[in-house]
PDB file of C-alpha atoms in Angstrom:
ATOM      1  CA  THR A  22      10.341   9.533 -16.227  1.00 91.00           C
ATOM      2  CA  VAL A  23      12.204  11.660 -13.595  1.00 94.00           C
ATOM      3  CA  ALA A  24      15.138   9.580 -12.437  1.00 97.00           C
ATOM      4  CA  LEU A  25      15.683  11.238  -8.965  1.00 97.00           C
ATOM      5  CA  ALA A  26      18.968  10.673  -7.002  1.00 98.00           C
ATOM      6  CA  GLY A  27      18.136  13.412  -4.470  1.00 97.00           C
ATOM      7  CA  ASP A  28      14.946  14.174  -2.592  1.00 97.00           C
ATOM      8  CA  LEU A  29      11.463  15.098  -3.369  1.00 95.00           C
ATOM      9  CA  SER A  30       9.578  18.024  -1.909  1.00 94.00           C
ATOM     10  CA  ILE A  31       5.999  19.127  -2.786  1.00 92.00           C
ATOM     11  CA  SER A  32       5.285  22.235  -0.741  1.00 91.00           C
ATOM     12  CA  ASP A  33       3.243  24.702  -2.980  1.00 91.00           C
ATOM     13  CA  ALA A  34      -0.399  24.721  -2.998  1.00 89.00           C
ATOM     14  CA  GLN A  35      -0.207  25.722  -6.841  1.00 90.00           C
ATOM     15  CA  ALA A  36       2.180  22.676  -7.730  1.00 89.00           C
ATOM     16  CA  ASN A  37       1.029  19.789  -9.657  1.00 89.00           C
ATOM     17  CA  LEU A  38       3.325  16.858 -10.691  1.00 90.00           C
ATOM     18  CA  TYR A  39       2.690  15.162 -13.721  1.00 88.00           C
ATOM     19  CA  ALA A  40       5.399  12.800 -14.143  1.00 90.00           C
ATOM     20  CA  LYS A  41       6.722   9.182 -13.256  1.00 94.00           C
ATOM     21  CA  VAL A  42       9.469   9.263 -10.684  1.00 96.00           C
ATOM     22  CA  THR A  43      12.277   6.725 -10.221  1.00 97.00           C
ATOM     23  CA  PHE A  44      13.830   7.033  -6.679  1.00 97.00           C
ATOM     24  CA  ASN A  45      17.298   5.643  -7.751  1.00 98.00           C
ATOM     25  CA  GLY A  46      19.806   7.491  -5.438  1.00 97.00           C
ATOM     26  CA  THR A  47      22.791   5.067  -3.772  1.00 96.00           C
ATOM     27  CA  GLY A  48      22.395   6.964  -0.404  1.00 96.00           C
ATOM     28  CA  ASP A  49      19.013   7.690   1.890  1.00 98.00           C
ATOM     29  CA  GLN A  50      16.383   9.692  -0.203  1.00 98.00           C
ATOM     30  CA  TYR A  51      13.419  11.602   1.557  1.00 98.00           C
ATOM     31  CA  ALA A  52       9.935  12.551   0.156  1.00 96.00           C
ATOM     32  CA  SER A  53       7.449  15.163   1.564  1.00 95.00           C
ATOM     33  CA  LYS A  54       4.262  16.508   0.158  1.00 92.00           C
ATOM     34  CA  ASP A  55       2.784  19.378   2.193  1.00 91.00           C
ATOM     35  CA  ALA A  56       0.608  20.990  -0.453  1.00 91.00           C
ATOM     36  CA  GLY A  57      -0.134  20.623  -4.025  1.00 88.00           C
ATOM     37  CA  VAL A  58      -1.191  17.529  -6.269  1.00 87.00           C
ATOM     38  CA  VAL A  59       0.405  14.638  -7.799  1.00 88.00           C
ATOM     39  CA  SER A  60      -1.832  13.802 -10.804  1.00 81.00           C
ATOM     40  CA  THR A  61      -0.181  10.892 -12.787  1.00 81.00           C
ATOM     41  CA  GLY A  62       2.790   8.800 -12.838  1.00 88.00           C
ATOM     42  CA  THR A  63       4.144   5.709 -11.208  1.00 93.00           C
ATOM     43  CA  TRP A  64       6.521   6.064  -8.105  1.00 96.00           C
ATOM     44  CA  THR A  65       9.297   3.480  -8.347  1.00 98.00           C
ATOM     45  CA  VAL A  66      11.861   2.580  -5.778  1.00 98.00           C
ATOM     46  CA  ASN A  67      14.813   1.183  -7.456  1.00 98.00           C
ATOM     47  CA  LYS A  68      17.954   1.809  -5.440  1.00 98.00           C
ATOM     48  CA  ALA A  69      21.115   0.008  -5.384  1.00 96.00           C
ATOM     49  CA  SER A  70      21.565   1.039  -1.757  1.00 97.00           C
ATOM     50  CA  GLY A  71      20.019   3.103   0.831  1.00 97.00           C
ATOM     51  CA  THR A  72      16.389   3.839   2.074  1.00 98.00           C
ATOM     52  CA  LEU A  73      13.243   6.123   0.690  1.00 98.00           C
ATOM     53  CA  SER A  74      11.564   7.666   3.591  1.00 98.00           C
ATOM     54  CA  PRO A  75       8.677   9.980   3.898  1.00 97.00           C
ATOM     55  CA  THR A  76       9.124  13.215   6.217  1.00 96.00           C
ATOM     56  CA  THR A  77       5.328  13.772   5.787  1.00 96.00           C
ATOM     57  CA  THR A  78       2.215  12.015   5.618  1.00 95.00           C
ATOM     58  CA  LEU A  79       1.852  10.873   1.757  1.00 94.00           C
ATOM     59  CA  THR A  80      -1.392  10.674   0.047  1.00 93.00           C
ATOM     60  CA  ILE A  81      -0.507   9.695  -3.789  1.00 93.00           C
ATOM     61  CA  PRO A  82      -3.319   8.533  -5.961  1.00 92.00           C
ATOM     62  CA  ASN A  83      -0.902   6.826  -8.225  1.00 94.00           C
ATOM     63  CA  PRO A  84       0.815   3.437  -8.284  1.00 97.00           C
ATOM     64  CA  LEU A  85       3.888   2.596  -6.050  1.00 97.00           C
ATOM     65  CA  THR A  86       6.227  -0.087  -7.163  1.00 98.00           C
ATOM     66  CA  VAL A  87       9.311  -1.214  -5.052  1.00 98.00           C
ATOM     67  CA  THR A  88      12.005  -2.886  -7.151  1.00 98.00           C
ATOM     68  CA  ALA A  89      15.135  -2.597  -5.255  1.00 98.00           C
ATOM     69  CA  GLY A  90      16.111  -0.542  -2.164  1.00 98.00           C
ATOM     70  CA  THR A  91      14.033  -0.031   0.656  1.00 98.00           C
ATOM     71  CA  PHE A  92      10.949   1.969   1.214  1.00 98.00           C
ATOM     72  CA  ASN A  93      10.265   2.813   4.986  1.00 98.00           C
ATOM     73  CA  PRO A  94       7.364   4.872   5.894  1.00 95.00           C
ATOM     74  CA  ASP A  95       8.096   4.675   9.627  1.00 93.00           C
ATOM     75  CA  ILE A  96       5.848   6.923  11.483  1.00 95.00           C
ATOM     76  CA  TYR A  97       3.946   8.463   8.642  1.00 96.00           C
ATOM     77  CA  ALA A  98       0.809   7.246   6.898  1.00 97.00           C
ATOM     78  CA  VAL A  99       0.941   6.567   3.226  1.00 97.00           C
ATOM     79  CA  SER A 100      -1.782   6.167   0.628  1.00 96.00           C
ATOM     80  CA  PHE A 101      -1.222   5.104  -3.092  1.00 96.00           C
ATOM     81  CA  GLY A 102      -2.929   3.617  -5.857  1.00 95.00           C
ATOM     82  CA  ALA A 103      -1.819   0.030  -6.795  1.00 96.00           C
ATOM     83  CA  VAL A 104       1.069  -1.167  -4.607  1.00 98.00           C
ATOM     84  CA  THR A 105       3.672  -3.770  -6.267  1.00 98.00           C
ATOM     85  CA  ILE A 106       6.406  -5.393  -4.628  1.00 98.00           C
ATOM     86  CA  ASN A 107       8.502  -7.026  -7.184  1.00 98.00           C
ATOM     87  CA  GLY A 108      11.860  -6.905  -5.202  1.00 98.00           C
ATOM     88  CA  GLY A 109      13.507  -4.784  -2.663  1.00 97.00           C
ATOM     89  CA  THR A 110      12.138  -4.116   0.623  1.00 98.00           C
ATOM     90  CA  PHE A 111       9.093  -2.242   2.006  1.00 98.00           C
ATOM     91  CA  THR A 112       9.268  -1.626   5.832  1.00 97.00           C
ATOM     92  CA  GLY A 113       5.844  -0.647   7.525  1.00 96.00           C
ATOM     93  CA  GLY A 114       5.938   1.445  10.683  1.00 94.00           C
ATOM     94  CA  SER A 115       3.116   2.258  12.981  1.00 95.00           C
ATOM     95  CA  GLU A 116       0.832   4.349  10.659  1.00 97.00           C
ATOM     96  CA  SER A 117      -1.684   3.260   8.013  1.00 98.00           C
ATOM     97  CA  ILE A 118      -1.037   2.126   4.675  1.00 98.00           C
ATOM     98  CA  THR A 119      -3.799   2.367   2.076  1.00 97.00           C
ATOM     99  CA  CYS A 120      -3.733   1.199  -1.581  1.00 96.00           C
ATOM    100  CA  THR A 121      -6.202   0.127  -4.107  1.00 94.00           C
ATOM    101  CA  SER A 122      -4.608  -3.278  -4.856  1.00 94.00           C
ATOM    102  CA  PHE A 123      -1.637  -5.283  -3.552  1.00 97.00           C
ATOM    103  CA  THR A 124       0.793  -7.219  -5.693  1.00 98.00           C
ATOM    104  CA  GLN A 125       3.964  -9.061  -4.611  1.00 98.00           C
ATOM    105  CA  SER A 126       6.001 -11.395  -6.612  1.00 98.00           C
ATOM    106  CA  SER A 127       9.383 -11.241  -4.865  1.00 98.00           C
ATOM    107  CA  GLY A 128      11.230  -9.083  -2.330  1.00 98.00           C
ATOM    108  CA  THR A 129      10.253  -8.343   1.289  1.00 98.00           C
ATOM    109  CA  PHE A 130       7.033  -6.677   2.666  1.00 98.00           C
ATOM    110  CA  THR A 131       6.675  -5.790   6.259  1.00 98.00           C
ATOM    111  CA  SER A 132       3.162  -4.490   6.899  1.00 98.00           C
ATOM    112  CA  THR A 133       2.257  -1.772   9.483  1.00 98.00           C
ATOM    113  CA  SER A 134       1.697  -2.646  13.156  1.00 98.00           C
ATOM    114  CA  GLY A 135      -1.609  -0.269  12.576  1.00 98.00           C
ATOM    115  CA  THR A 136      -4.025  -0.893   9.712  1.00 98.00           C
ATOM    116  CA  MET A 137      -3.294  -1.749   5.974  1.00 98.00           C
ATOM    117  CA  THR A 138      -6.494  -0.958   3.901  1.00 96.00           C
ATOM    118  CA  ILE A 139      -7.026  -2.398   0.472  1.00 94.00           C
ATOM    119  CA  ASN A 140      -9.877  -0.433  -1.345  1.00 89.00           C
ATOM    120  CA  ASN A 141     -11.777  -2.323  -3.945  1.00 81.00           C
ATOM    121  CA  GLY A 142      -8.829  -4.159  -5.501  1.00 76.00           C
ATOM    122  CA  GLY A 143      -7.223  -7.705  -5.144  1.00 89.00           C
ATOM    123  CA  PHE A 144      -4.386  -9.040  -3.231  1.00 95.00           C
ATOM    124  CA  ASN A 145      -2.040 -10.947  -5.545  1.00 96.00           C
ATOM    125  CA  ARG A 146       0.838 -12.710  -3.807  1.00 96.00           C
ATOM    126  CA  THR A 147       3.034 -15.180  -6.056  1.00 96.00           C
ATOM    127  CA  GLY A 148       6.388 -15.009  -4.148  1.00 97.00           C
ATOM    128  CA  GLY A 149       8.426 -13.089  -1.619  1.00 97.00           C
ATOM    129  CA  THR A 150       8.076 -12.709   1.904  1.00 97.00           C
ATOM    130  CA  PHE A 151       5.178 -11.117   3.756  1.00 98.00           C
ATOM    131  CA  THR A 152       5.396 -10.222   7.466  1.00 98.00           C
ATOM    132  CA  HIS A 153       2.070  -9.059   9.098  1.00 98.00           C
ATOM    133  CA  ASN A 154       3.635  -7.062  12.027  1.00 98.00           C
ATOM    134  CA  SER A 155       0.718  -7.699  14.510  1.00 98.00           C
ATOM    135  CA  GLY A 156      -1.195  -5.470  12.310  1.00 98.00           C
ATOM    136  CA  THR A 157      -4.720  -5.646  10.676  1.00 98.00           C
ATOM    137  CA  VAL A 158      -5.384  -5.892   6.880  1.00 97.00           C
ATOM    138  CA  VAL A 159      -8.861  -4.585   6.031  1.00 95.00           C
ATOM    139  CA  PHE A 160     -10.481  -5.729   2.467  1.00 92.00           C
ATOM    140  CA  GLU A 161     -12.762  -2.720   1.910  1.00 89.00           C
ATOM    141  CA  ASP A 162     -15.392  -2.789  -0.810  1.00 83.00           C
ATOM    142  CA  ASN A 163     -16.732   0.670  -1.456  1.00 73.00           C
ATOM    143  CA  SER A 164     -17.674   0.519  -5.070  1.00 66.00           C
ATOM    144  CA  TYR A 165     -19.277  -2.800  -5.640  1.00 61.00           C
ATOM    145  CA  GLY A 166     -16.228  -4.515  -6.755  1.00 65.00           C
ATOM    146  CA  GLY A 167     -15.045  -7.117  -4.343  1.00 71.00           C
ATOM    147  CA  GLY A 168     -11.649  -8.619  -5.282  1.00 81.00           C
ATOM    148  CA  THR A 169      -9.677 -11.769  -5.521  1.00 88.00           C
ATOM    149  CA  ILE A 170      -7.324 -12.831  -2.718  1.00 92.00           C
ATOM    150  CA  THR A 171      -4.382 -15.041  -3.921  1.00 94.00           C
ATOM    151  CA  PRO A 172      -2.489 -15.381  -0.827  1.00 95.00           C
ATOM    152  CA  GLY A 173       0.527 -17.545  -2.513  1.00 92.00           C
ATOM    153  CA  THR A 174       1.970 -20.827  -1.055  1.00 88.00           C
ATOM    154  CA  SER A 175       2.002 -19.689   2.575  1.00 91.00           C
ATOM    155  CA  LEU A 176       0.614 -16.473   4.258  1.00 96.00           C
ATOM    156  CA  THR A 177      -0.138 -15.499   7.771  1.00 97.00           C
ATOM    157  CA  LEU A 178      -1.915 -12.281   8.608  1.00 97.00           C
ATOM    158  CA  TYR A 179      -2.781 -11.116  12.104  1.00 98.00           C
ATOM    159  CA  ASN A 180      -6.124  -9.357  12.225  1.00 98.00           C
ATOM    160  CA  VAL A 181      -8.325  -9.406   9.166  1.00 97.00           C
ATOM    161  CA  THR A 182     -11.384  -7.405   8.402  1.00 94.00           C
ATOM    162  CA  PHE A 183     -13.768  -7.851   5.386  1.00 91.00           C
ATOM    163  CA  SER A 184     -15.698  -4.740   5.038  1.00 87.00           C
ATOM    164  CA  GLN A 185     -18.589  -3.739   2.798  1.00 82.00           C
ATOM    165  CA  ALA A 186     -18.563  -0.003   2.677  1.00 73.00           C
ATOM    166  CA  ALA A 187     -20.688   0.435  -0.732  1.00 64.00           C
ATOM    167  CA  PRO A 188     -24.180   1.664  -0.205  1.00 63.00           C
ATOM    168  CA  GLY A 189     -27.129  -0.326  -0.993  1.00 60.00           C
ATOM    169  CA  ASP A 190     -29.081  -2.957   1.044  1.00 56.00           C
ATOM    170  CA  ASP A 191     -29.250  -5.242  -1.992  1.00 61.00           C
ATOM    171  CA  TYR A 192     -25.623  -5.283  -2.536  1.00 66.00           C
ATOM    172  CA  THR A 193     -23.299  -7.975  -1.029  1.00 71.00           C
ATOM    173  CA  ALA A 194     -19.605  -7.631  -1.314  1.00 74.00           C
ATOM    174  CA  THR A 195     -17.781 -10.714  -2.522  1.00 80.00           C
ATOM    175  CA  TYR A 196     -14.298 -11.762  -2.320  1.00 85.00           C
ATOM    176  CA  ASN A 197     -12.932 -14.758  -4.035  1.00 86.00           C
ATOM    177  CA  LEU A 198     -10.349 -16.889  -2.092  1.00 89.00           C
ATOM    178  CA  ALA A 199      -7.766 -18.314  -4.506  1.00 90.00           C
ATOM    179  CA  ALA A 200      -6.234 -20.299  -1.717  1.00 92.00           C
ATOM    180  CA  GLY A 201      -6.246 -20.613   2.088  1.00 93.00           C
ATOM    181  CA  PHE A 202      -4.147 -18.495   4.403  1.00 95.00           C
ATOM    182  CA  THR A 203      -3.789 -18.278   8.270  1.00 97.00           C
ATOM    183  CA  VAL A 204      -5.279 -15.706  10.567  1.00 97.00           C
ATOM    184  CA  ALA A 205      -3.157 -15.460  13.625  1.00 98.00           C
ATOM    185  CA  GLY A 206      -5.390 -12.843  15.286  1.00 98.00           C
ATOM    186  CA  ASN A 207      -9.092 -11.883  14.724  1.00 98.00           C
ATOM    187  CA  LEU A 208     -11.410 -12.223  11.752  1.00 97.00           C
ATOM    188  CA  THR A 209     -14.235  -9.629  11.513  1.00 96.00           C
ATOM    189  CA  VAL A 210     -16.825  -9.269   8.771  1.00 91.00           C
ATOM    190  CA  GLN A 211     -18.628  -5.978   8.819  1.00 87.00           C
ATOM    191  CA  ASN A 212     -21.064  -3.854   6.899  1.00 82.00           C
ATOM    192  CA  THR A 213     -20.191  -0.119   7.354  1.00 78.00           C
ATOM    193  CA  SER A 214     -22.594   1.300   4.353  1.00 69.00           C
ATOM    194  CA  GLY A 215     -24.932   2.553   7.051  1.00 62.00           C
TER     195      GLY A 215
END
């Protein structure tokens, strides 16, 4: 694990990051990825103070965990593997958020005012505060998986879309709802597999 107090910049096409990275600086930190590859390793935000902010679009296939401090994508789209909020603050901006699953046990999560897409995985919320930010949450199944949605004791989403993107006329995406939640805007069910 790399405990990083400063900034992270990946800007070389030949660069390949094989490491867990914990952002633990006490001031503001910045992350950028203009080129290169991030192959393995969870990114963890565990800051006593300050904010981690991207300065480019981030497409990271690995998990993101927010434990303490703030992660603020602001005007940049971000894509991760599994996203876990077990403390701290995730402040979504106006661009897209993409992940393979979402888990929240504590902390504060403010979604994007744009679109948050959860690909193939579940939504498991057992605590903390979730604010919809008048955005859209898309539950997208593109690998014959579906998922379980556990909204916690009280959850309000704004716009919600259930989307089947996996090909095959004989396949039906199935989502299991562990408890009820509120949709303040529009509910859409669609098949985009063609």
